[in-house]
Tab-separated table of N, CA, C and O in Angstrom:
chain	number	residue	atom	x	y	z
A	428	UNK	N	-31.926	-30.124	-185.324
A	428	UNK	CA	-31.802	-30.711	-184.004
A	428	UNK	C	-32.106	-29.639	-182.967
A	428	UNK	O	-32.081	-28.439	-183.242
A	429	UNK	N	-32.418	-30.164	-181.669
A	429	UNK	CA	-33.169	-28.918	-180.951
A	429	UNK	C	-32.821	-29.958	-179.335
A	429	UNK	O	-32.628	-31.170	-179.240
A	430	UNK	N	-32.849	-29.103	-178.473
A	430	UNK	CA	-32.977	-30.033	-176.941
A	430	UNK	C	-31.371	-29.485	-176.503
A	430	UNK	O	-30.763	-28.464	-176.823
A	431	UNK	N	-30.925	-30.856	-175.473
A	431	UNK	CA	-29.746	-30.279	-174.486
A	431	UNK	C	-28.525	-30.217	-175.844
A	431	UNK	O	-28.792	-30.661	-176.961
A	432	UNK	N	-27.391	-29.686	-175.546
A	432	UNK	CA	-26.382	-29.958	-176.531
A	432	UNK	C	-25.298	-30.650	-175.344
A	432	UNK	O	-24.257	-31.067	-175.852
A	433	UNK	N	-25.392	-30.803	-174.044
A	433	UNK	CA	-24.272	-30.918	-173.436
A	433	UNK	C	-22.785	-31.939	-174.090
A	433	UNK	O	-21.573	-31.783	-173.948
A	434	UNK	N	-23.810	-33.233	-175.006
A	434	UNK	CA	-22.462	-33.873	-175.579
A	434	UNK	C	-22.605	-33.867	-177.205
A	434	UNK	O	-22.606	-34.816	-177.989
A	435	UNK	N	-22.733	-32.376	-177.448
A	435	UNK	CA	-22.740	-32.105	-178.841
A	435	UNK	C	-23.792	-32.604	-179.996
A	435	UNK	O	-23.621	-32.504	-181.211
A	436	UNK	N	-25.170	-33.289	-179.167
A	436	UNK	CA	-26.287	-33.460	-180.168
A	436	UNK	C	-26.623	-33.072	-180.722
A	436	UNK	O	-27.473	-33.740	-181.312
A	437	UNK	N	-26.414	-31.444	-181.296
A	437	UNK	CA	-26.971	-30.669	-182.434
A	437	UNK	C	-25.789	-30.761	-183.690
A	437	UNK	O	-25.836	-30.295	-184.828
A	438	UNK	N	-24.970	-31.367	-183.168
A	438	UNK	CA	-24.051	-31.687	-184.288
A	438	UNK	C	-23.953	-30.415	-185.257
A	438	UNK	O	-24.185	-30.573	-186.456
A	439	UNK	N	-23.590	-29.075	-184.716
A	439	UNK	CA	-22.785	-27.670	-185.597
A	439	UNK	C	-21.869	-27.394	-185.162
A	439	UNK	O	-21.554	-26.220	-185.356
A	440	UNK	N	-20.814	-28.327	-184.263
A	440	UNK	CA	-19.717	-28.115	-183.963
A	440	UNK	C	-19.821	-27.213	-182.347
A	440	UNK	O	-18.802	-26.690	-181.895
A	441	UNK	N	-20.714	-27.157	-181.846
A	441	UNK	CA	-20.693	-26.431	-180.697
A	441	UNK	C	-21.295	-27.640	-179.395
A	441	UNK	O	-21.688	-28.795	-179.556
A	442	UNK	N	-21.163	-26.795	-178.076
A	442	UNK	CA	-21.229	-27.896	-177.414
A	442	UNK	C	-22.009	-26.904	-175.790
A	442	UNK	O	-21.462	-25.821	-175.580
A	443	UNK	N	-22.864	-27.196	-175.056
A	443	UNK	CA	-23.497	-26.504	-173.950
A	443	UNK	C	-22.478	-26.928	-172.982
A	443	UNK	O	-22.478	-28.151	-173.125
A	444	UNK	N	-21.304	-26.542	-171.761
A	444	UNK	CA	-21.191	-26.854	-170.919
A	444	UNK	C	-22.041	-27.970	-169.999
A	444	UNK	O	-22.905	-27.461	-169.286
A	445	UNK	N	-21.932	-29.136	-169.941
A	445	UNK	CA	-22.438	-30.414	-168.880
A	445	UNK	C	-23.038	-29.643	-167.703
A	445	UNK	O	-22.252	-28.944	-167.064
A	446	UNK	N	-24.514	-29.678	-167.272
A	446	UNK	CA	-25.052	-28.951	-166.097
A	446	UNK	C	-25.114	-27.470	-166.077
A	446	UNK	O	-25.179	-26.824	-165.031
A	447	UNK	N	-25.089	-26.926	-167.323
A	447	UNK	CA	-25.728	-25.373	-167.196
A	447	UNK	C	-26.953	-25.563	-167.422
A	447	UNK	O	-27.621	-24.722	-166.820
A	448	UNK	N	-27.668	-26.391	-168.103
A	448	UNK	CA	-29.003	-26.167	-167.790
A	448	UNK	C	-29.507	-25.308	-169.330
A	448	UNK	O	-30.448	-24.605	-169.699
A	449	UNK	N	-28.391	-25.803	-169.836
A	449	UNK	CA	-28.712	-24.894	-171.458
A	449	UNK	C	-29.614	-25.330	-172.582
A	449	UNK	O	-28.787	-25.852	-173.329
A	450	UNK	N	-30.254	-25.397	-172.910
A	450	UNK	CA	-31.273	-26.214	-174.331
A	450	UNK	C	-31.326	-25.525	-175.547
A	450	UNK	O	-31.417	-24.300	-175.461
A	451	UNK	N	-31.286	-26.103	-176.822
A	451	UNK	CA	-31.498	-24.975	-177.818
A	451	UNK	C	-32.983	-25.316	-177.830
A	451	UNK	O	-33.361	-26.472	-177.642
A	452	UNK	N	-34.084	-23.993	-178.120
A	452	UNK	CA	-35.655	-24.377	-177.986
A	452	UNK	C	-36.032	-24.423	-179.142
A	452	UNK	O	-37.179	-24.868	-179.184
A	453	UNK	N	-35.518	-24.110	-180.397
A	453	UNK	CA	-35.600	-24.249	-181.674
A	453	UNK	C	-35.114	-25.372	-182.436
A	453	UNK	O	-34.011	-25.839	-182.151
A	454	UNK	N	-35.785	-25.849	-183.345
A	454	UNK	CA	-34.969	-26.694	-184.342
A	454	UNK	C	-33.643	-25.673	-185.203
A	454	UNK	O	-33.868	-24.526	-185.590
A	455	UNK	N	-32.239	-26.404	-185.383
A	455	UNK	CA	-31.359	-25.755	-185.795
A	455	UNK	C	-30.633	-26.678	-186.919
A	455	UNK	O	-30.689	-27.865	-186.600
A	456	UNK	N	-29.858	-26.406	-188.351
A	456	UNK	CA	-29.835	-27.318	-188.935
A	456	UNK	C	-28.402	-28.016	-188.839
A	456	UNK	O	-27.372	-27.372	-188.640
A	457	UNK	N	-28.453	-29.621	-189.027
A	457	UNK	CA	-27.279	-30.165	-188.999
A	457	UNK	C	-26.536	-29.994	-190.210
A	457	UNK	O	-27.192	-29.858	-191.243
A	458	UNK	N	-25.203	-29.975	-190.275
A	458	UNK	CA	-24.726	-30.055	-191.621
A	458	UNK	C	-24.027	-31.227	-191.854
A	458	UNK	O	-23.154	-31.652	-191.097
A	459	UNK	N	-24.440	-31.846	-193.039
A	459	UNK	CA	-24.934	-33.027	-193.101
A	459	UNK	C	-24.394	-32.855	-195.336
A	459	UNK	O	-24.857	-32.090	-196.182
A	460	UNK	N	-23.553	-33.705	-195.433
A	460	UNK	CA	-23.347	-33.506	-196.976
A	460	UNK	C	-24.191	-34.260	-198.165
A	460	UNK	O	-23.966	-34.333	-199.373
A	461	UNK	N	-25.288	-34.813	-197.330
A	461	UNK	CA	-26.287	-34.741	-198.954
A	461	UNK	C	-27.467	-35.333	-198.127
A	461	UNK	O	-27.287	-35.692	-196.964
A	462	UNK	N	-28.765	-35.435	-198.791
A	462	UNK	CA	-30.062	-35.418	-198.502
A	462	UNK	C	-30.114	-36.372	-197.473
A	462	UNK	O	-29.047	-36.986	-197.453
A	463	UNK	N	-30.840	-36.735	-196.672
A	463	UNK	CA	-31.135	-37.255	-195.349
A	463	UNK	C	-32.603	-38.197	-195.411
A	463	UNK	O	-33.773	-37.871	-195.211
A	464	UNK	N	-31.940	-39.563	-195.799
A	464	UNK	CA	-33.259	-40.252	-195.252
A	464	UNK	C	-34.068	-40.675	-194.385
A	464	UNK	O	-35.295	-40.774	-194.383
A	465	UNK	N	-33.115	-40.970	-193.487
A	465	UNK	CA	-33.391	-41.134	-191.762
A	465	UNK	C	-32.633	-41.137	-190.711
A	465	UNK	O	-31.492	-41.591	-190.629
A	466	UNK	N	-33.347	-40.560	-189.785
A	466	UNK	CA	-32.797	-40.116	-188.644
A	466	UNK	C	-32.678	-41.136	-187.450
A	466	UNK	O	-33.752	-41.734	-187.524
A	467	UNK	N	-32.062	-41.614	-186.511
A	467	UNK	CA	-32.472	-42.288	-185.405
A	467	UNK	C	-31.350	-41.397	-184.272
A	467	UNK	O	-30.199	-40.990	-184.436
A	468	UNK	N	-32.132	-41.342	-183.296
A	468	UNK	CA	-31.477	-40.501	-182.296
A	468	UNK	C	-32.260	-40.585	-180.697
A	468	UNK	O	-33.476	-40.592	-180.506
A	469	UNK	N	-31.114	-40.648	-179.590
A	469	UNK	CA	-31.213	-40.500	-178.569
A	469	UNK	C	-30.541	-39.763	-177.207
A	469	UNK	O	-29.911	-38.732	-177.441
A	470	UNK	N	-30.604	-40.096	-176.160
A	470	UNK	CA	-30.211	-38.904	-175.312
A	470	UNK	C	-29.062	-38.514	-175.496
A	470	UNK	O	-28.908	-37.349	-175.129
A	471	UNK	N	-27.933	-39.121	-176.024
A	471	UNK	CA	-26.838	-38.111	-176.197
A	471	UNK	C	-26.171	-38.501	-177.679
A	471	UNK	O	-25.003	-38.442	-178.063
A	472	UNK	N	-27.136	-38.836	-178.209
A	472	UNK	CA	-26.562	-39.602	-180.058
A	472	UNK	C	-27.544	-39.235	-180.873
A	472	UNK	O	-28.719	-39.074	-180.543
A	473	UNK	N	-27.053	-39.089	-182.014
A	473	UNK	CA	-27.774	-39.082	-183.225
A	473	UNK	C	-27.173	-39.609	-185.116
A	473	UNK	O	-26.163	-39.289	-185.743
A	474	UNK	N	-28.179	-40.371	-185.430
A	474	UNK	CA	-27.723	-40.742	-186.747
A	474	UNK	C	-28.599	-40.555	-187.524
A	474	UNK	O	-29.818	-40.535	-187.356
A	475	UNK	N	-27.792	-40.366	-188.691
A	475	UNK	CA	-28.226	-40.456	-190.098
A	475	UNK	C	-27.659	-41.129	-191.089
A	475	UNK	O	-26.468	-41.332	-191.323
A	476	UNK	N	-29.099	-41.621	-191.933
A	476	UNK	CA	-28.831	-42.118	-192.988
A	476	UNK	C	-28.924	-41.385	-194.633
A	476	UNK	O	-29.961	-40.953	-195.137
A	477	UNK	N	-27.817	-41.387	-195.154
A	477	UNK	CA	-27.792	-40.678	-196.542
A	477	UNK	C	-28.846	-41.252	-197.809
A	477	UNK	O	-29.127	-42.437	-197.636
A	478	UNK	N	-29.168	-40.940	-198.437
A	478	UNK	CA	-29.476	-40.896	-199.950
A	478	UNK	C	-28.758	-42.051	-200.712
A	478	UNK	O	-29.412	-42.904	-201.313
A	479	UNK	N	-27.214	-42.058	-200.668
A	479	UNK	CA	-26.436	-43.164	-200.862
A	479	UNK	C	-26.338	-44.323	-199.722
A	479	UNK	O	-25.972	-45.426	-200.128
A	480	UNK	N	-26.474	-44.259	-199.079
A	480	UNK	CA	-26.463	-44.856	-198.101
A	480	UNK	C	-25.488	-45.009	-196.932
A	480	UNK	O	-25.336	-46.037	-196.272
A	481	UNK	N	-24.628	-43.451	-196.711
A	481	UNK	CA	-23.719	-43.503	-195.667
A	481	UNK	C	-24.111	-43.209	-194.220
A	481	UNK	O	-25.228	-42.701	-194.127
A	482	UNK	N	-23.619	-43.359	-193.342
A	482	UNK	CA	-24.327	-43.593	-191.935
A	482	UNK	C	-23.242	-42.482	-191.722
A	482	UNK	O	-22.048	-42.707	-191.925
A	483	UNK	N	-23.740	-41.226	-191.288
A	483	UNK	CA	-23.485	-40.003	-190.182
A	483	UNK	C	-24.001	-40.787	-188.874
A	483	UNK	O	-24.977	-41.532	-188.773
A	484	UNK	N	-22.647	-40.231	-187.472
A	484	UNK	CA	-23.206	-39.988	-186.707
A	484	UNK	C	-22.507	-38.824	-185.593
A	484	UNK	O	-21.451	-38.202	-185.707
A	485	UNK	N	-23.493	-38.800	-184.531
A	485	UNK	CA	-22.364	-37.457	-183.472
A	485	UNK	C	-22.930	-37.016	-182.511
A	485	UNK	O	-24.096	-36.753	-182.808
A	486	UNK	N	-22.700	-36.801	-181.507
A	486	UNK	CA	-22.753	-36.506	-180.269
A	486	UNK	C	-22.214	-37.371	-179.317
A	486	UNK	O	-20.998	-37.193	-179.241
A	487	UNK	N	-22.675	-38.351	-178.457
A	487	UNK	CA	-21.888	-39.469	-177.946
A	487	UNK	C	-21.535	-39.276	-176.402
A	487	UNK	O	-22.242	-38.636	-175.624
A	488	UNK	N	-20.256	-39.963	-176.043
A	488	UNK	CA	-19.572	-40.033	-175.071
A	488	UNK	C	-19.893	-41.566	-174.169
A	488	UNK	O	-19.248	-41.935	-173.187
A	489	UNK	N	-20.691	-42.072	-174.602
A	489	UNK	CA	-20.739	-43.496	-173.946
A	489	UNK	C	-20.039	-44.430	-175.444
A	489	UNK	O	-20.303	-44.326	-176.642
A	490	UNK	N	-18.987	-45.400	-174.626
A	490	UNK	CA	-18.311	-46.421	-175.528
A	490	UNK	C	-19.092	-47.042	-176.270
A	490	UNK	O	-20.156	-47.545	-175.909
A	491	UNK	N	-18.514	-47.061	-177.646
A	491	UNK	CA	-19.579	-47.867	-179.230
A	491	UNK	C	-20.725	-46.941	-179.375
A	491	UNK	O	-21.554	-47.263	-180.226
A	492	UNK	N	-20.864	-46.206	-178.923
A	492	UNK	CA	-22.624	-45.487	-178.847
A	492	UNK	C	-22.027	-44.873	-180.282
A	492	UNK	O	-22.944	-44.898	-181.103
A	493	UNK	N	-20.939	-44.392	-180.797
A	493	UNK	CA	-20.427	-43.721	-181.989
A	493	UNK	C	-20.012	-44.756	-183.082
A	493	UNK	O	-19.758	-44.215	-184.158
A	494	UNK	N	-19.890	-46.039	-183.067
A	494	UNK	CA	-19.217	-46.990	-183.877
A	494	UNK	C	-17.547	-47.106	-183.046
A	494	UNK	O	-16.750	-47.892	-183.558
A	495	UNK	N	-17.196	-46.481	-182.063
A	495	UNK	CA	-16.310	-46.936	-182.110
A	495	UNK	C	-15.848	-46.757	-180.602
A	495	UNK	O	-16.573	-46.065	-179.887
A	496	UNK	N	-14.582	-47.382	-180.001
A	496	UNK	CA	-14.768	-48.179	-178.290
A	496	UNK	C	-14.616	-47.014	-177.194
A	496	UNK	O	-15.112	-47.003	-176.068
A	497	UNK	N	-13.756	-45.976	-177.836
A	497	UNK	CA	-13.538	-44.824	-176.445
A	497	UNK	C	-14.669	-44.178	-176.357
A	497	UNK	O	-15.736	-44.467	-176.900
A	498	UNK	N	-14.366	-43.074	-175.492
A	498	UNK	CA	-15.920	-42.294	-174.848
A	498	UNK	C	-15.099	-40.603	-174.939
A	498	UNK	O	-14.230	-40.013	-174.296
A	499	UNK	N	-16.114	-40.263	-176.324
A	499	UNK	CA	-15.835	-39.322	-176.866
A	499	UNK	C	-16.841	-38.359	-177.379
A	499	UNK	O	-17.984	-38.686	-177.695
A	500	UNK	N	-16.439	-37.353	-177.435
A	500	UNK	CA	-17.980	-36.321	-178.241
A	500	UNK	C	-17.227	-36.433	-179.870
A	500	UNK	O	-16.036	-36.484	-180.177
A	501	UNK	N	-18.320	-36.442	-180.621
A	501	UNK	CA	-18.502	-36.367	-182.130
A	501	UNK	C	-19.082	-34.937	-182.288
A	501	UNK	O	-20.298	-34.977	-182.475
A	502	UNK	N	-18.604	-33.786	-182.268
A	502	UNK	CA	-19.739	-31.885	-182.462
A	502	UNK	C	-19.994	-31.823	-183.649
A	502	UNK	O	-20.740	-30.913	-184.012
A	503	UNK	N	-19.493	-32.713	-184.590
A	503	UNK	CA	-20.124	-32.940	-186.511
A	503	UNK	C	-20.228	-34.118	-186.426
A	503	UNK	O	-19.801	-34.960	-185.636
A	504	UNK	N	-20.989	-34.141	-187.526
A	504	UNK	CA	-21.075	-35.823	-188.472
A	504	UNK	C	-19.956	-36.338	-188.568
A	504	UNK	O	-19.026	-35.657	-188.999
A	505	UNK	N	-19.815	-37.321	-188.290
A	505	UNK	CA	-19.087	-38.267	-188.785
A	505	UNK	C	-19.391	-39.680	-189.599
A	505	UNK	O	-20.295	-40.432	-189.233
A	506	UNK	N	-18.603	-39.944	-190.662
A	506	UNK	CA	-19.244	-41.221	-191.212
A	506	UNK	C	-18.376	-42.422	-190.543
A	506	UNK	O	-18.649	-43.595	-190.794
């Protein structure tokens, strides 16, 4: 994952302060517990789909955007 981290989209547990203006310019890797079939991701979310078929997701902060109703950051996967 690579771009803003402000609501934890690189999903390694770290997070850019909101409005510093921070980006990672590199791809960096998610950790993620088994092979990765697909990805779908947007401005402040990202998912994955497993090998078995479990749905990771994390970053967030808009309600349901995570599977679930509050407005929260996810900084790892979550299934």
């Amino acid at each position: 994952a690579w771009g803003y981290n402000d609501l934890g989209q690189m999903g390694d547990g770290t997070q850019f302060p909101a409005g510093s203006g921070r980006t990672r310019l590199s791809p960096g890797r998610v950790p993620v517990p088994d092979e990765v079939v697909q990805v779908a991701a947007g401005p402040g979310t990202a998912h994955a789909v497993t090998r078995d078929g479990a749905v990771l997701s994390w970053g967030g902060y808009q309600p349901g955007s995570l599977r679930n109703v509050k407005a929260e950051v996810w900084l790892t996967p979550k299934q």
